[in-house]
């Protein structure tokens, strides 16, 4: 009779899942995880709802604590922080940072761009910041509490710093005696955080030459804590630094051996992952590193230098050449314009290897001391945080052929932090990842060097990458705008070239007097050189006819075609969106002859393969509006919350 009984139904759990289907194994890991798989949990799915991310970095406070004492500089040099102390404040481009975060994938710790994956690596940290990346992980045992070295954090401060904030003491700003304040240690009863302003007000000195040895090391520890809390490892609190790092500073010689650069990168990775949440309003971490990384490798949002790419480093890190006095013009693009530029990013607009041999010869030894682990595929530890360093996904940044044989993150990897785990011994908790980091030389990624015979491999990689990655964040509007204004330095140079050329040619055409034509041609040539100096124009596919000048037929056609030119007021450059007035559809400011033998025209069949692919992408990419329009997005699926 048992055989005639109907089969028993599977018992359902409280979540509505059959018990037989419940498994303790981790969910399967996608080898090719795109941003679209995150759906509504990523800010890219909410382009019209998210806010502009504000950087929680305090590099301006570092600039307000100047270091001019040779004794103090020698101490920072011993700790490997002399390069960082020489970096100056730069204005953060929050729209650019937000556009980059929208393309950050926490599943791969990389930016998903139309040209492939790109990421900030240990190489960038070492060369831009000049930090030590090789050495023990920045983590230690718990040394504060009952039965430990110090009973409380104020006791630890008194031992290593000589004092701690007193609630009833009024402190005065050394730069402005009229400003005073009272301070207290943060985190309520734990008192595990120090106010950053208290550190600067208490330990700043014009000179440290007359200090005894004990007080000098205490002031040096205070400055290192201040530097970590304001610049290298800032959190979203905006005003405090956790004291967990202070015990590591007890032995300053031992602290100089830690992988501080690896901790900075792990902290930035985690903050980028947190910033992808739709409701997040700010981003912490070393944002200075992120912005300079973008300027070094991408054309988007890059400011103009007084002497482009030729700034003498004088034994300092690469970030030194982006100091404020070197920057001439910082573009103020909007979020939608940066989205559009990243959507249409071409290979020629990317500097895959910005650190040339000339730059390598100028940087200090600390920048190159860990170059043998630049390609290590290992976890990075920053006390309570662990993030994976995956150089195998961005091999092209190291001069190698990108490969499609990539591996996902560790299947059981889970991001945790220190909230609710104040008594956790992180040196024991992360013992597995620390072991992998200690064995980092055994996990070096190898690759095939780039060459002329490997271009087809890059095209194969791009076809594979574009088959699963999310490339476009915007969609075109139904009524695109009819006005235009420049959004970046390169576009402003092109616009100025057009206006100045038109002003120079106008008198010749109106009077038919070509006696001053030689000066006009010389002026146009100077403008063209300025444009070429600021904008990368590949000329490997141009013919010899380009350099021989116009033929007589072309010159005649050119003169006839612009006999009635249209003049645009050159003083309207700062007019904003209406700087180019709407002249109706199909109207050109200059009408050039469309002859088959025009030297400026190059047929598609004689272009290299890479150029043809880029032009094909430009033709097929939807036309997107400039920055005073905010288009919506359907690139990422979004599912609203279901009603229960």
Coordinates of C-alpha atoms in Angstrom, one line a residue:
X1 CA 0.0 0.0 0.0
X2 CA 2.9 2.3 0.5
X3 CA 3.6 2.2 -3.2
X4 CA 0.1 3.7 -3.9
X5 CA 0.7 6.7 -1.6
X6 CA 1.2 10.0 -3.4
X7 CA 4.7 11.5 -3.1
X8 CA 5.3 13.7 -0.1
X9 CA 5.5 17.4 -0.7
X10 CA 8.8 19.0 0.2
X11 CA 8.6 21.0 3.4
X12 CA 9.2 24.7 2.9
X13 CA 11.3 26.8 5.2
X14 CA 10.2 30.2 6.5
X15 CA 11.8 31.9 3.5
X16 CA 9.6 29.9 1.1
X17 CA 12.5 27.7 -0.2
X18 CA 12.2 23.9 -0.1
X19 CA 14.4 22.4 2.7
X20 CA 15.8 19.9 0.3
X21 CA 17.1 22.8 -1.9
X22 CA 18.8 24.6 1.0
X23 CA 22.6 24.3 0.8
X24 CA 25.4 25.6 2.9
X25 CA 27.7 26.0 -0.1
X26 CA 28.3 29.6 -1.4
X27 CA 26.4 30.7 -4.4
X28 CA 28.1 30.0 -7.8
X29 CA 30.5 32.7 -8.8
X30 CA 30.1 34.2 -12.2
X31 CA 33.4 34.3 -14.1
X32 CA 32.3 37.4 -16.0
X33 CA 30.3 39.5 -13.5
X34 CA 29.1 42.7 -15.1
X35 CA 27.6 45.7 -13.3
X36 CA 24.2 44.7 -14.7
X37 CA 24.1 41.6 -12.6
X38 CA 24.0 43.8 -9.5
X39 CA 20.7 45.3 -10.7
X40 CA 19.2 47.8 -8.2
X41 CA 22.0 47.5 -5.7
X42 CA 24.4 49.5 -7.8
X43 CA 24.1 53.3 -8.2
X44 CA 24.5 52.9 -12.0
X45 CA 20.9 51.6 -12.1
X46 CA 19.7 54.9 -10.6
X47 CA 21.3 57.6 -12.7
X48 CA 18.6 60.2 -12.1
X49 CA 18.2 59.5 -8.4
X50 CA 21.8 59.3 -7.1
X51 CA 23.6 62.3 -5.7
X52 CA 27.0 63.7 -6.6
X53 CA 29.6 62.0 -4.3
X54 CA 31.4 64.2 -2.0
X55 CA 35.0 63.3 -1.2
X56 CA 35.7 62.7 2.5
X57 CA 39.4 63.4 2.1
X58 CA 41.1 66.1 4.0
X59 CA 44.2 66.8 2.0
X60 CA 43.7 70.5 2.6
X61 CA 44.3 69.9 6.3
X62 CA 47.6 68.2 5.4
X63 CA 48.5 71.3 3.5
X64 CA 47.7 73.4 6.6
X65 CA 50.4 71.4 8.6
X66 CA 53.5 72.4 6.7
X67 CA 56.7 70.5 7.4
X68 CA 59.9 72.6 6.9
X69 CA 62.1 71.3 9.7
X70 CA 65.0 69.2 8.3
X71 CA 65.0 66.9 11.4
X72 CA 61.3 66.2 10.9
X73 CA 61.8 65.5 7.2
X74 CA 64.5 63.1 8.0
X75 CA 62.2 61.2 10.3
X76 CA 59.5 61.0 7.6
X77 CA 62.1 59.8 5.1
X78 CA 63.0 57.0 7.5
X79 CA 59.3 56.0 7.7
X80 CA 58.9 56.2 3.9
X81 CA 56.4 59.2 4.0
X82 CA 58.6 62.0 2.7
X83 CA 57.0 61.8 -0.8
X84 CA 53.4 61.9 0.5
X85 CA 54.3 64.9 2.7
X86 CA 55.3 66.9 -0.4
X87 CA 52.0 66.4 -2.3
X88 CA 49.8 69.5 -2.2
X89 CA 46.1 70.0 -2.2
X90 CA 44.3 69.7 -5.5
X91 CA 40.6 70.5 -6.1
X92 CA 38.5 67.3 -6.3
X93 CA 36.4 66.9 -9.5
X94 CA 33.4 65.3 -7.8
X95 CA 31.5 64.8 -11.0
X96 CA 34.4 62.8 -12.5
X97 CA 34.7 60.7 -9.3
X98 CA 31.0 59.9 -9.4
X99 CA 31.1 58.9 -13.1
X100 CA 34.0 56.6 -12.3
X101 CA 32.2 55.0 -9.3
X102 CA 29.3 54.3 -11.6
X103 CA 31.6 52.0 -13.6
X104 CA 33.3 50.4 -10.6
X105 CA 32.4 46.7 -10.2
X106 CA 32.9 45.4 -6.6
X107 CA 32.9 41.8 -8.1
X108 CA 36.1 42.4 -10.0
X109 CA 37.6 45.5 -8.2
X110 CA 37.9 47.2 -11.6
X111 CA 36.3 49.8 -13.8
X112 CA 34.3 48.5 -16.7
X113 CA 35.0 50.8 -19.7
X114 CA 34.4 50.4 -23.4
X115 CA 38.2 49.8 -23.9
X116 CA 38.3 46.9 -21.3
X117 CA 38.8 46.6 -17.6
X118 CA 41.1 49.1 -15.8
X119 CA 41.9 49.4 -12.1
X120 CA 44.2 51.0 -9.6
X121 CA 47.0 48.6 -8.8
X122 CA 50.0 48.4 -6.4
X123 CA 52.1 49.9 -9.2
X124 CA 50.0 53.1 -9.2
X125 CA 50.1 53.4 -5.4
X126 CA 53.9 53.0 -5.4
X127 CA 54.6 55.5 -8.2
X128 CA 51.9 58.1 -7.5
X129 CA 52.2 58.2 -3.7
X130 CA 55.7 56.9 -3.2
X131 CA 54.6 54.5 -0.4
X132 CA 56.2 51.2 0.6
X133 CA 54.1 48.3 -0.8
X134 CA 56.2 45.3 0.1
X135 CA 56.3 44.0 3.7
X136 CA 54.1 42.7 6.4
X137 CA 50.4 43.4 6.3
X138 CA 49.2 46.4 8.2
X139 CA 47.4 44.5 11.0
X140 CA 48.2 43.7 14.6
X141 CA 46.9 42.1 17.9
X142 CA 44.6 43.7 20.3
X143 CA 46.7 45.4 23.0
X144 CA 44.1 47.5 24.8
X145 CA 41.8 46.0 27.4
X146 CA 41.7 44.1 30.6
X147 CA 44.8 42.0 31.0
X148 CA 46.5 43.5 28.0
X149 CA 49.4 46.0 27.5
X150 CA 47.2 49.1 28.1
X151 CA 44.0 49.2 30.1
X152 CA 42.4 51.9 27.9
X153 CA 43.0 53.9 24.8
X154 CA 43.7 57.1 26.8
X155 CA 46.5 55.2 28.6
X156 CA 47.9 54.2 25.2
X157 CA 47.9 57.8 24.1
X158 CA 49.6 59.0 27.3
X159 CA 52.4 56.4 26.7
X160 CA 53.0 56.9 23.0
X161 CA 51.9 60.6 22.5
X162 CA 52.4 62.0 25.9
X163 CA 48.9 63.2 26.3
X164 CA 45.3 62.7 25.2
X165 CA 42.3 65.2 24.8
X166 CA 40.9 66.5 28.0
X167 CA 37.3 67.5 28.0
X168 CA 37.7 70.5 30.3
X169 CA 40.7 71.9 28.5
X170 CA 40.3 74.7 25.9
X171 CA 42.7 74.2 23.0
X172 CA 43.8 77.1 20.7
X173 CA 44.5 76.9 16.9
X174 CA 48.2 77.7 16.5
X175 CA 47.5 79.4 13.1
X176 CA 44.6 81.6 14.5
X177 CA 44.7 82.3 18.2
X178 CA 41.1 83.6 18.1
X179 CA 39.8 80.1 17.3
X180 CA 39.5 77.7 20.3
X181 CA 37.7 74.5 21.0
X182 CA 37.2 71.6 23.4
X183 CA 37.9 68.0 22.2
X184 CA 37.0 64.6 23.4
X185 CA 37.9 61.1 22.2
X186 CA 35.4 59.5 20.0
X187 CA 33.4 56.2 20.0
X188 CA 31.6 57.0 23.3
X189 CA 32.8 54.8 26.2
X190 CA 35.5 53.1 24.1
X191 CA 37.3 56.4 23.4
X192 CA 39.1 54.7 20.5
X193 CA 39.3 57.7 18.2
X194 CA 41.3 61.0 18.2
X195 CA 40.1 64.3 16.7
X196 CA 42.3 65.3 13.7
X197 CA 42.1 69.0 14.6
X198 CA 43.4 68.2 18.1
X199 CA 46.4 66.4 16.7
X200 CA 47.3 69.4 14.5
X201 CA 46.7 72.0 17.2
X202 CA 48.6 70.1 19.8
X203 CA 51.7 68.8 18.0
X204 CA 52.4 71.4 15.3
X205 CA 55.7 73.2 15.6
X206 CA 57.7 75.5 13.4
X207 CA 60.8 73.7 14.3
X208 CA 61.6 70.4 16.1
X209 CA 65.3 70.9 16.4
X210 CA 65.4 71.7 20.1
X211 CA 63.3 68.8 21.2
X212 CA 64.6 65.8 23.2
X213 CA 64.5 62.4 21.6
X214 CA 61.3 61.2 23.4
X215 CA 59.2 64.3 22.6
X216 CA 60.4 64.2 19.0
X217 CA 59.2 60.7 18.4
X218 CA 55.9 61.5 20.0
X219 CA 55.4 64.4 17.6
X220 CA 56.4 62.2 14.7
X221 CA 53.8 59.6 15.7
X222 CA 51.1 62.3 16.0
X223 CA 51.9 63.5 12.5
X224 CA 51.8 60.0 11.0
X225 CA 48.3 59.5 12.6
X226 CA 47.2 62.8 11.2
X227 CA 48.4 61.9 7.8
X228 CA 46.7 58.6 7.8
X229 CA 43.4 60.1 9.1
X230 CA 43.3 63.0 6.6
X231 CA 44.8 61.6 3.5
X232 CA 45.8 57.9 3.3
X233 CA 43.1 56.1 5.3
X234 CA 40.3 58.6 5.9
X235 CA 36.8 57.3 6.8
X236 CA 33.4 58.9 6.4
X237 CA 33.5 60.4 9.9
X238 CA 35.4 63.4 8.5
X239 CA 37.1 64.4 11.7
X240 CA 38.7 61.4 13.5
X241 CA 41.3 58.7 13.2
X242 CA 41.0 55.3 15.0
X243 CA 43.8 54.5 17.4
X244 CA 44.2 51.0 16.3
X245 CA 47.2 52.1 14.2
X246 CA 49.0 53.8 17.2
X247 CA 50.4 50.7 18.8
X248 CA 52.2 49.9 15.5
X249 CA 53.9 53.2 15.8
X250 CA 55.6 52.3 19.0
X251 CA 58.6 50.9 17.1
X252 CA 58.9 53.4 14.2
X253 CA 61.7 51.4 12.6
X254 CA 59.4 48.3 12.4
X255 CA 56.5 50.5 11.2
X256 CA 58.5 51.6 8.2
X257 CA 58.6 47.9 7.0
X258 CA 54.8 47.5 6.8
X259 CA 52.9 47.5 3.5
X260 CA 51.3 50.8 4.0
X261 CA 50.6 51.1 0.3
X262 CA 48.8 47.8 0.2
X263 CA 46.6 49.0 3.1
X264 CA 45.8 52.3 1.4
X265 CA 44.7 50.4 -1.8
X266 CA 42.6 47.9 0.2
X267 CA 40.9 50.8 2.0
X268 CA 40.2 52.5 -1.3
X269 CA 38.8 49.4 -2.9
X270 CA 36.4 49.0 0.0
X271 CA 35.3 52.6 -0.1
X272 CA 34.7 52.4 -3.9
X273 CA 32.5 49.3 -3.3
X274 CA 30.6 51.2 -0.6
X275 CA 30.2 54.2 -2.8
X276 CA 28.4 52.1 -5.5
X277 CA 25.4 51.9 -3.2
X278 CA 22.6 54.1 -4.6
X279 CA 21.9 56.1 -1.4
X280 CA 25.6 56.8 -0.6
X281 CA 26.4 60.5 -0.6
X282 CA 30.1 60.5 0.0
X283 CA 33.2 58.5 -0.7
X284 CA 36.2 58.1 1.6
X285 CA 39.6 56.6 1.1
X286 CA 42.6 58.1 -0.7
X287 CA 40.6 60.0 -3.3
X288 CA 43.7 62.0 -4.2
X289 CA 45.1 58.7 -5.6
X290 CA 41.9 57.9 -7.5
X291 CA 41.8 61.3 -9.2
X292 CA 45.5 61.4 -10.2
X293 CA 45.2 57.8 -11.5
X294 CA 42.4 58.9 -13.8
X295 CA 44.4 61.9 -15.0
X296 CA 47.4 59.8 -15.7
X297 CA 45.6 57.1 -17.7
X298 CA 42.4 58.7 -19.2
X299 CA 41.8 61.8 -21.3
X300 CA 38.5 62.4 -19.6
X301 CA 38.6 65.4 -17.2
X302 CA 42.4 65.7 -17.4
X303 CA 43.7 69.3 -16.6
X304 CA 46.4 71.0 -18.6
X305 CA 49.9 71.3 -17.2
X306 CA 52.2 74.2 -17.7
X307 CA 54.8 71.8 -19.2
X308 CA 52.8 68.7 -20.2
X309 CA 54.5 65.4 -19.3
X310 CA 57.9 67.1 -18.7
X311 CA 57.7 68.2 -15.1
X312 CA 60.9 67.4 -13.3
X313 CA 60.1 65.2 -10.3
X314 CA 63.4 65.9 -8.4
X315 CA 63.4 62.6 -6.7
X316 CA 59.7 62.7 -5.7
X317 CA 56.8 60.5 -6.7
X318 CA 54.7 60.9 -9.9
X319 CA 51.9 62.6 -7.9
X320 CA 54.2 65.6 -7.4
X321 CA 53.8 66.9 -10.9
X322 CA 50.0 67.3 -10.3
X323 CA 50.6 69.8 -7.5
X324 CA 48.4 72.9 -7.6
X325 CA 51.1 75.3 -9.1
X326 CA 51.6 73.0 -12.1
X327 CA 47.9 72.9 -13.1
X328 CA 46.8 75.6 -15.5
X329 CA 43.2 74.7 -16.2
X330 CA 40.9 72.3 -14.5
X331 CA 37.8 71.4 -16.6
X332 CA 34.5 71.7 -14.8
X333 CA 32.4 69.0 -16.5
X334 CA 29.1 67.8 -15.4
X335 CA 28.1 64.3 -14.5
X336 CA 26.2 63.7 -17.7
X337 CA 29.1 65.0 -19.8
X338 CA 31.6 62.7 -18.1
X339 CA 29.2 59.8 -18.5
X340 CA 29.0 60.5 -22.2
X341 CA 32.8 60.8 -22.6
X342 CA 33.3 57.5 -20.7
X343 CA 30.6 55.8 -22.9
X344 CA 32.5 56.9 -26.0
X345 CA 36.0 56.3 -24.7
X346 CA 38.4 55.1 -27.4
X347 CA 41.6 53.2 -27.2
X348 CA 43.5 56.3 -28.4
X349 CA 42.2 58.3 -25.4
X350 CA 43.8 55.9 -22.9
X351 CA 47.4 56.0 -21.7
X352 CA 47.9 52.3 -20.8
X353 CA 51.5 52.8 -19.7
X354 CA 51.9 56.3 -18.4
X355 CA 55.1 55.5 -16.4
X356 CA 57.8 55.8 -19.0
X357 CA 61.4 55.0 -18.7
X358 CA 62.2 58.7 -18.2
X359 CA 59.7 58.9 -15.3
X360 CA 61.1 55.7 -13.8
X361 CA 64.6 57.2 -13.8
X362 CA 63.4 60.3 -11.8
X363 CA 61.3 58.7 -9.0
X364 CA 63.0 57.7 -5.7
X365 CA 64.0 54.1 -4.8
X366 CA 60.9 53.6 -2.6
X367 CA 58.7 53.8 -5.7
X368 CA 60.5 50.9 -7.4
X369 CA 61.4 48.8 -4.3
X370 CA 58.3 46.6 -4.7
X371 CA 58.1 46.3 -8.4
X372 CA 58.4 42.5 -8.3
X373 CA 54.9 42.3 -6.7
X374 CA 53.1 44.7 -8.9
X375 CA 51.5 41.7 -10.7
X376 CA 50.8 39.7 -7.5
X377 CA 47.3 38.3 -7.4
X378 CA 46.9 38.4 -3.6
X379 CA 44.6 39.8 -0.9
X380 CA 45.4 43.2 0.5
X381 CA 44.9 43.7 4.3
X382 CA 44.1 47.0 6.0
X383 CA 43.5 45.9 9.6
X384 CA 39.7 45.2 9.6
X385 CA 39.4 45.1 5.8
X386 CA 40.5 42.7 3.1
X387 CA 40.3 43.2 -0.6
X388 CA 41.6 41.3 -3.6
X389 CA 44.3 42.7 -5.9
X390 CA 43.5 41.3 -9.4
X391 CA 46.2 42.4 -11.9
X392 CA 45.3 39.5 -14.2
X393 CA 42.2 41.4 -15.2
X394 CA 44.2 44.5 -16.2
X395 CA 47.3 43.1 -17.8
X396 CA 47.3 45.8 -20.5
X397 CA 48.3 48.3 -17.9
X398 CA 51.6 46.5 -17.4
X399 CA 52.4 46.1 -21.1
X400 CA 51.0 42.6 -21.6
X401 CA 48.3 41.2 -23.8
X402 CA 44.9 41.1 -22.0
X403 CA 43.7 37.5 -21.7
X404 CA 40.2 36.0 -21.5
X405 CA 41.4 33.3 -19.2
X406 CA 40.6 35.2 -15.9
X407 CA 39.5 33.8 -12.6
X408 CA 36.9 35.2 -10.3
X409 CA 37.5 36.2 -6.7
X410 CA 37.6 33.6 -4.1
X411 CA 34.2 31.9 -3.9
X412 CA 33.9 32.2 -0.1
X413 CA 35.1 35.8 0.0
X414 CA 32.9 38.0 2.1
X415 CA 33.5 41.7 2.9
X416 CA 33.4 42.4 6.6
X417 CA 34.4 45.4 8.7
X418 CA 35.0 46.2 12.3
X419 CA 31.5 47.2 13.3
X420 CA 30.3 45.2 16.3
X421 CA 33.7 43.4 16.5
X422 CA 35.7 45.6 18.8
X423 CA 37.2 42.6 20.7
X424 CA 38.1 40.6 17.5
X425 CA 41.8 39.8 17.1
X426 CA 42.1 40.6 13.4
X427 CA 45.6 39.0 13.1
X428 CA 43.9 35.7 13.9
X429 CA 40.7 36.4 12.1
X430 CA 42.4 37.0 8.8
X431 CA 45.1 34.4 9.2
X432 CA 44.3 32.7 5.9
X433 CA 44.5 36.0 3.9
X434 CA 47.7 37.1 5.7
X435 CA 49.3 33.8 4.8
X436 CA 48.5 34.4 1.1
X437 CA 50.0 37.8 1.4
X438 CA 53.1 36.6 3.0
X439 CA 53.5 34.1 0.1
X440 CA 52.9 36.9 -2.5
X441 CA 55.9 36.1 -4.6
X442 CA 54.3 32.7 -5.5
X443 CA 51.2 34.3 -7.0
X444 CA 52.8 36.5 -9.6
X445 CA 50.7 36.8 -12.8
X446 CA 52.6 36.2 -16.1
X447 CA 51.7 37.6 -19.5
X448 CA 52.7 38.0 -23.1
X449 CA 54.4 41.3 -24.0
X450 CA 52.5 43.5 -26.4
X451 CA 53.8 43.8 -30.0
X452 CA 52.8 44.4 -33.6
X453 CA 51.9 40.7 -33.9
X454 CA 49.6 40.7 -30.9
X455 CA 47.0 43.3 -32.1
X456 CA 44.6 40.6 -33.1
X457 CA 44.7 39.3 -29.6
X458 CA 43.6 42.6 -28.2
X459 CA 40.7 42.7 -30.7
X460 CA 39.8 39.1 -29.6
X461 CA 39.8 40.2 -25.9
X462 CA 37.6 43.3 -26.7
X463 CA 35.0 41.1 -28.5
X464 CA 34.9 38.8 -25.5
X465 CA 34.7 41.6 -23.0
X466 CA 32.0 43.5 -24.8
X467 CA 29.9 40.3 -25.1
X468 CA 29.2 40.4 -21.3
X469 CA 30.3 43.8 -19.9
X470 CA 28.0 46.8 -19.3
X471 CA 29.5 49.4 -21.6
X472 CA 27.0 52.3 -21.9
X473 CA 25.4 54.2 -19.0
X474 CA 23.3 56.6 -20.9
X475 CA 20.7 56.5 -23.7
X476 CA 19.9 59.3 -26.2
X477 CA 16.9 61.6 -25.6
X478 CA 14.2 61.9 -28.2
X479 CA 15.0 65.5 -28.9
X480 CA 18.8 66.1 -28.8
X481 CA 19.9 69.7 -28.3
X482 CA 20.9 72.0 -31.1
X483 CA 23.5 74.1 -29.3
X484 CA 27.0 73.2 -28.3
X485 CA 29.6 74.5 -25.9
X486 CA 33.0 73.1 -24.9
X487 CA 33.3 70.7 -21.9
X488 CA 37.0 70.0 -21.6
X489 CA 40.3 71.7 -22.4
X490 CA 40.7 69.9 -25.7
X491 CA 37.3 71.0 -26.9
X492 CA 38.1 74.6 -25.8
X493 CA 41.3 74.5 -27.8
X494 CA 39.4 73.3 -30.9
X495 CA 36.8 75.9 -30.5
X496 CA 39.4 78.7 -30.1
X497 CA 41.1 77.3 -33.2
X498 CA 37.9 77.6 -35.2
X499 CA 37.1 81.1 -34.0
X500 CA 40.7 82.5 -34.5
X501 CA 41.0 80.9 -37.9
X502 CA 37.7 82.5 -38.9
X503 CA 38.8 85.9 -37.7
X504 CA 42.1 85.7 -39.6
X505 CA 40.5 84.6 -42.9
X506 CA 37.5 87.0 -42.8
X507 CA 39.4 90.2 -43.8
X508 CA 41.1 88.4 -46.8
X509 CA 37.8 87.1 -48.1
X510 CA 35.9 90.4 -47.7
X511 CA 38.5 92.5 -49.5
X512 CA 40.0 90.0 -51.9
X513 CA 43.4 91.4 -50.9
X514 CA 45.8 88.5 -50.3
X515 CA 48.9 90.6 -49.6
X516 CA 48.7 89.6 -45.9
X517 CA 48.1 85.9 -46.7
X518 CA 51.5 84.9 -45.5
X519 CA 51.0 86.2 -42.0
X520 CA 47.6 84.6 -41.9
X521 CA 48.9 81.3 -42.9
X522 CA 51.7 81.5 -40.3
X523 CA 49.1 82.4 -37.6
X524 CA 46.9 79.4 -38.6
X525 CA 50.0 77.2 -38.5
X526 CA 50.7 78.3 -34.9
X527 CA 47.2 77.6 -33.9
X528 CA 47.3 74.2 -35.4
X529 CA 50.6 73.4 -33.5
X530 CA 48.9 74.5 -30.3
X531 CA 46.0 72.2 -31.0
X532 CA 48.3 69.2 -31.9
X533 CA 50.3 69.9 -28.7
X534 CA 47.3 69.6 -26.5
X535 CA 45.3 66.9 -28.4
X536 CA 46.7 63.5 -29.4
X537 CA 46.1 63.2 -33.2
X538 CA 47.3 59.8 -34.6
X539 CA 49.0 60.4 -38.0
X540 CA 50.4 57.0 -38.8
X541 CA 47.7 56.5 -41.5
X542 CA 48.0 59.8 -43.2
X543 CA 49.5 60.0 -46.7
X544 CA 52.3 62.2 -48.0
X545 CA 49.8 64.5 -49.7
X546 CA 48.8 65.9 -46.3
X547 CA 52.2 67.5 -45.8
X548 CA 52.5 68.9 -49.3
X549 CA 49.7 71.4 -48.9
X550 CA 46.6 72.0 -50.9
X551 CA 46.6 71.7 -54.6
X552 CA 45.6 74.5 -56.9
X553 CA 42.2 72.9 -57.6
X554 CA 41.5 72.4 -53.9
X555 CA 42.5 76.0 -53.2
X556 CA 40.2 77.3 -55.9
X557 CA 37.4 75.2 -54.6
X558 CA 38.1 76.4 -51.1
X559 CA 38.0 80.0 -52.1
X560 CA 34.7 79.7 -54.0
X561 CA 33.0 77.7 -51.3
X562 CA 33.6 80.2 -48.5
X563 CA 33.0 83.4 -50.4
X564 CA 30.2 84.2 -48.0
X565 CA 31.4 83.0 -44.6
X566 CA 29.4 83.2 -41.4
X567 CA 31.0 85.1 -38.6
X568 CA 30.7 84.1 -34.9
X569 CA 31.4 86.6 -32.2
X570 CA 34.7 85.4 -30.6
X571 CA 33.8 87.2 -27.4
X572 CA 31.0 84.9 -26.7
X573 CA 33.3 82.1 -25.5
X574 CA 32.1 82.4 -21.9
X575 CA 28.5 82.6 -22.8
X576 CA 27.7 79.1 -21.5
X577 CA 25.3 76.7 -23.4
X578 CA 24.4 79.3 -26.0
X579 CA 28.0 80.2 -27.0
X580 CA 27.3 78.6 -30.4
X581 CA 23.9 79.9 -31.5
X582 CA 21.4 77.7 -33.1
X583 CA 21.7 78.4 -36.9
X584 CA 19.3 75.7 -38.0
X585 CA 19.8 72.2 -39.1
X586 CA 22.4 71.4 -41.7
X587 CA 24.2 74.8 -41.4
X588 CA 28.0 74.9 -41.4
X589 CA 30.2 77.7 -40.2
X590 CA 32.7 76.7 -42.9
X591 CA 31.7 74.9 -46.1
X592 CA 34.5 72.8 -47.5
X593 CA 34.5 71.2 -50.9
X594 CA 33.6 67.5 -50.9
X595 CA 36.1 66.3 -53.5
X596 CA 37.3 62.8 -53.8
X597 CA 41.0 63.8 -53.9
X598 CA 40.9 66.0 -50.8
X599 CA 44.1 65.4 -48.8
X600 CA 42.3 65.5 -45.5
X601 CA 40.0 62.6 -46.4
X602 CA 41.2 59.1 -45.8
X603 CA 39.2 56.2 -47.0
X604 CA 38.2 53.4 -44.6
X605 CA 39.8 50.7 -46.6
X606 CA 43.3 52.1 -46.0
X607 CA 43.0 52.7 -42.3
X608 CA 44.5 50.3 -39.8
X609 CA 42.2 47.8 -38.1
X610 CA 42.2 49.5 -34.8
X611 CA 41.2 52.9 -36.3
X612 CA 38.4 51.2 -38.3
X613 CA 37.1 49.6 -35.2
X614 CA 37.1 52.9 -33.3
X615 CA 35.4 54.8 -36.1
X616 CA 32.8 52.0 -36.3
X617 CA 32.2 52.4 -32.6
X618 CA 31.8 56.1 -32.9
X619 CA 29.3 55.8 -35.8
X620 CA 27.2 53.2 -34.0
X621 CA 27.3 54.8 -30.6
X622 CA 24.0 56.8 -29.9
X623 CA 24.4 60.5 -30.0
X624 CA 24.2 61.9 -26.5
X625 CA 23.4 65.4 -25.3
X626 CA 25.8 67.8 -23.6
X627 CA 25.8 68.5 -19.9
X628 CA 22.8 70.8 -19.6
X629 CA 20.6 67.8 -20.4
X630 CA 20.2 64.8 -18.0
X631 CA 19.1 61.7 -19.9
X632 CA 17.7 58.7 -18.3
X633 CA 19.1 55.2 -18.5
X634 CA 18.0 51.7 -19.4
X635 CA 21.4 50.2 -19.5
X636 CA 20.9 48.4 -16.2
X637 CA 17.7 46.7 -15.2
X638 CA 16.0 48.0 -12.2
X639 CA 13.2 46.2 -10.3
X640 CA 11.2 48.1 -7.8
X641 CA 10.5 46.7 -4.4
X642 CA 7.6 44.2 -4.3
X643 CA 4.6 44.8 -2.2
X644 CA 4.1 42.3 0.6

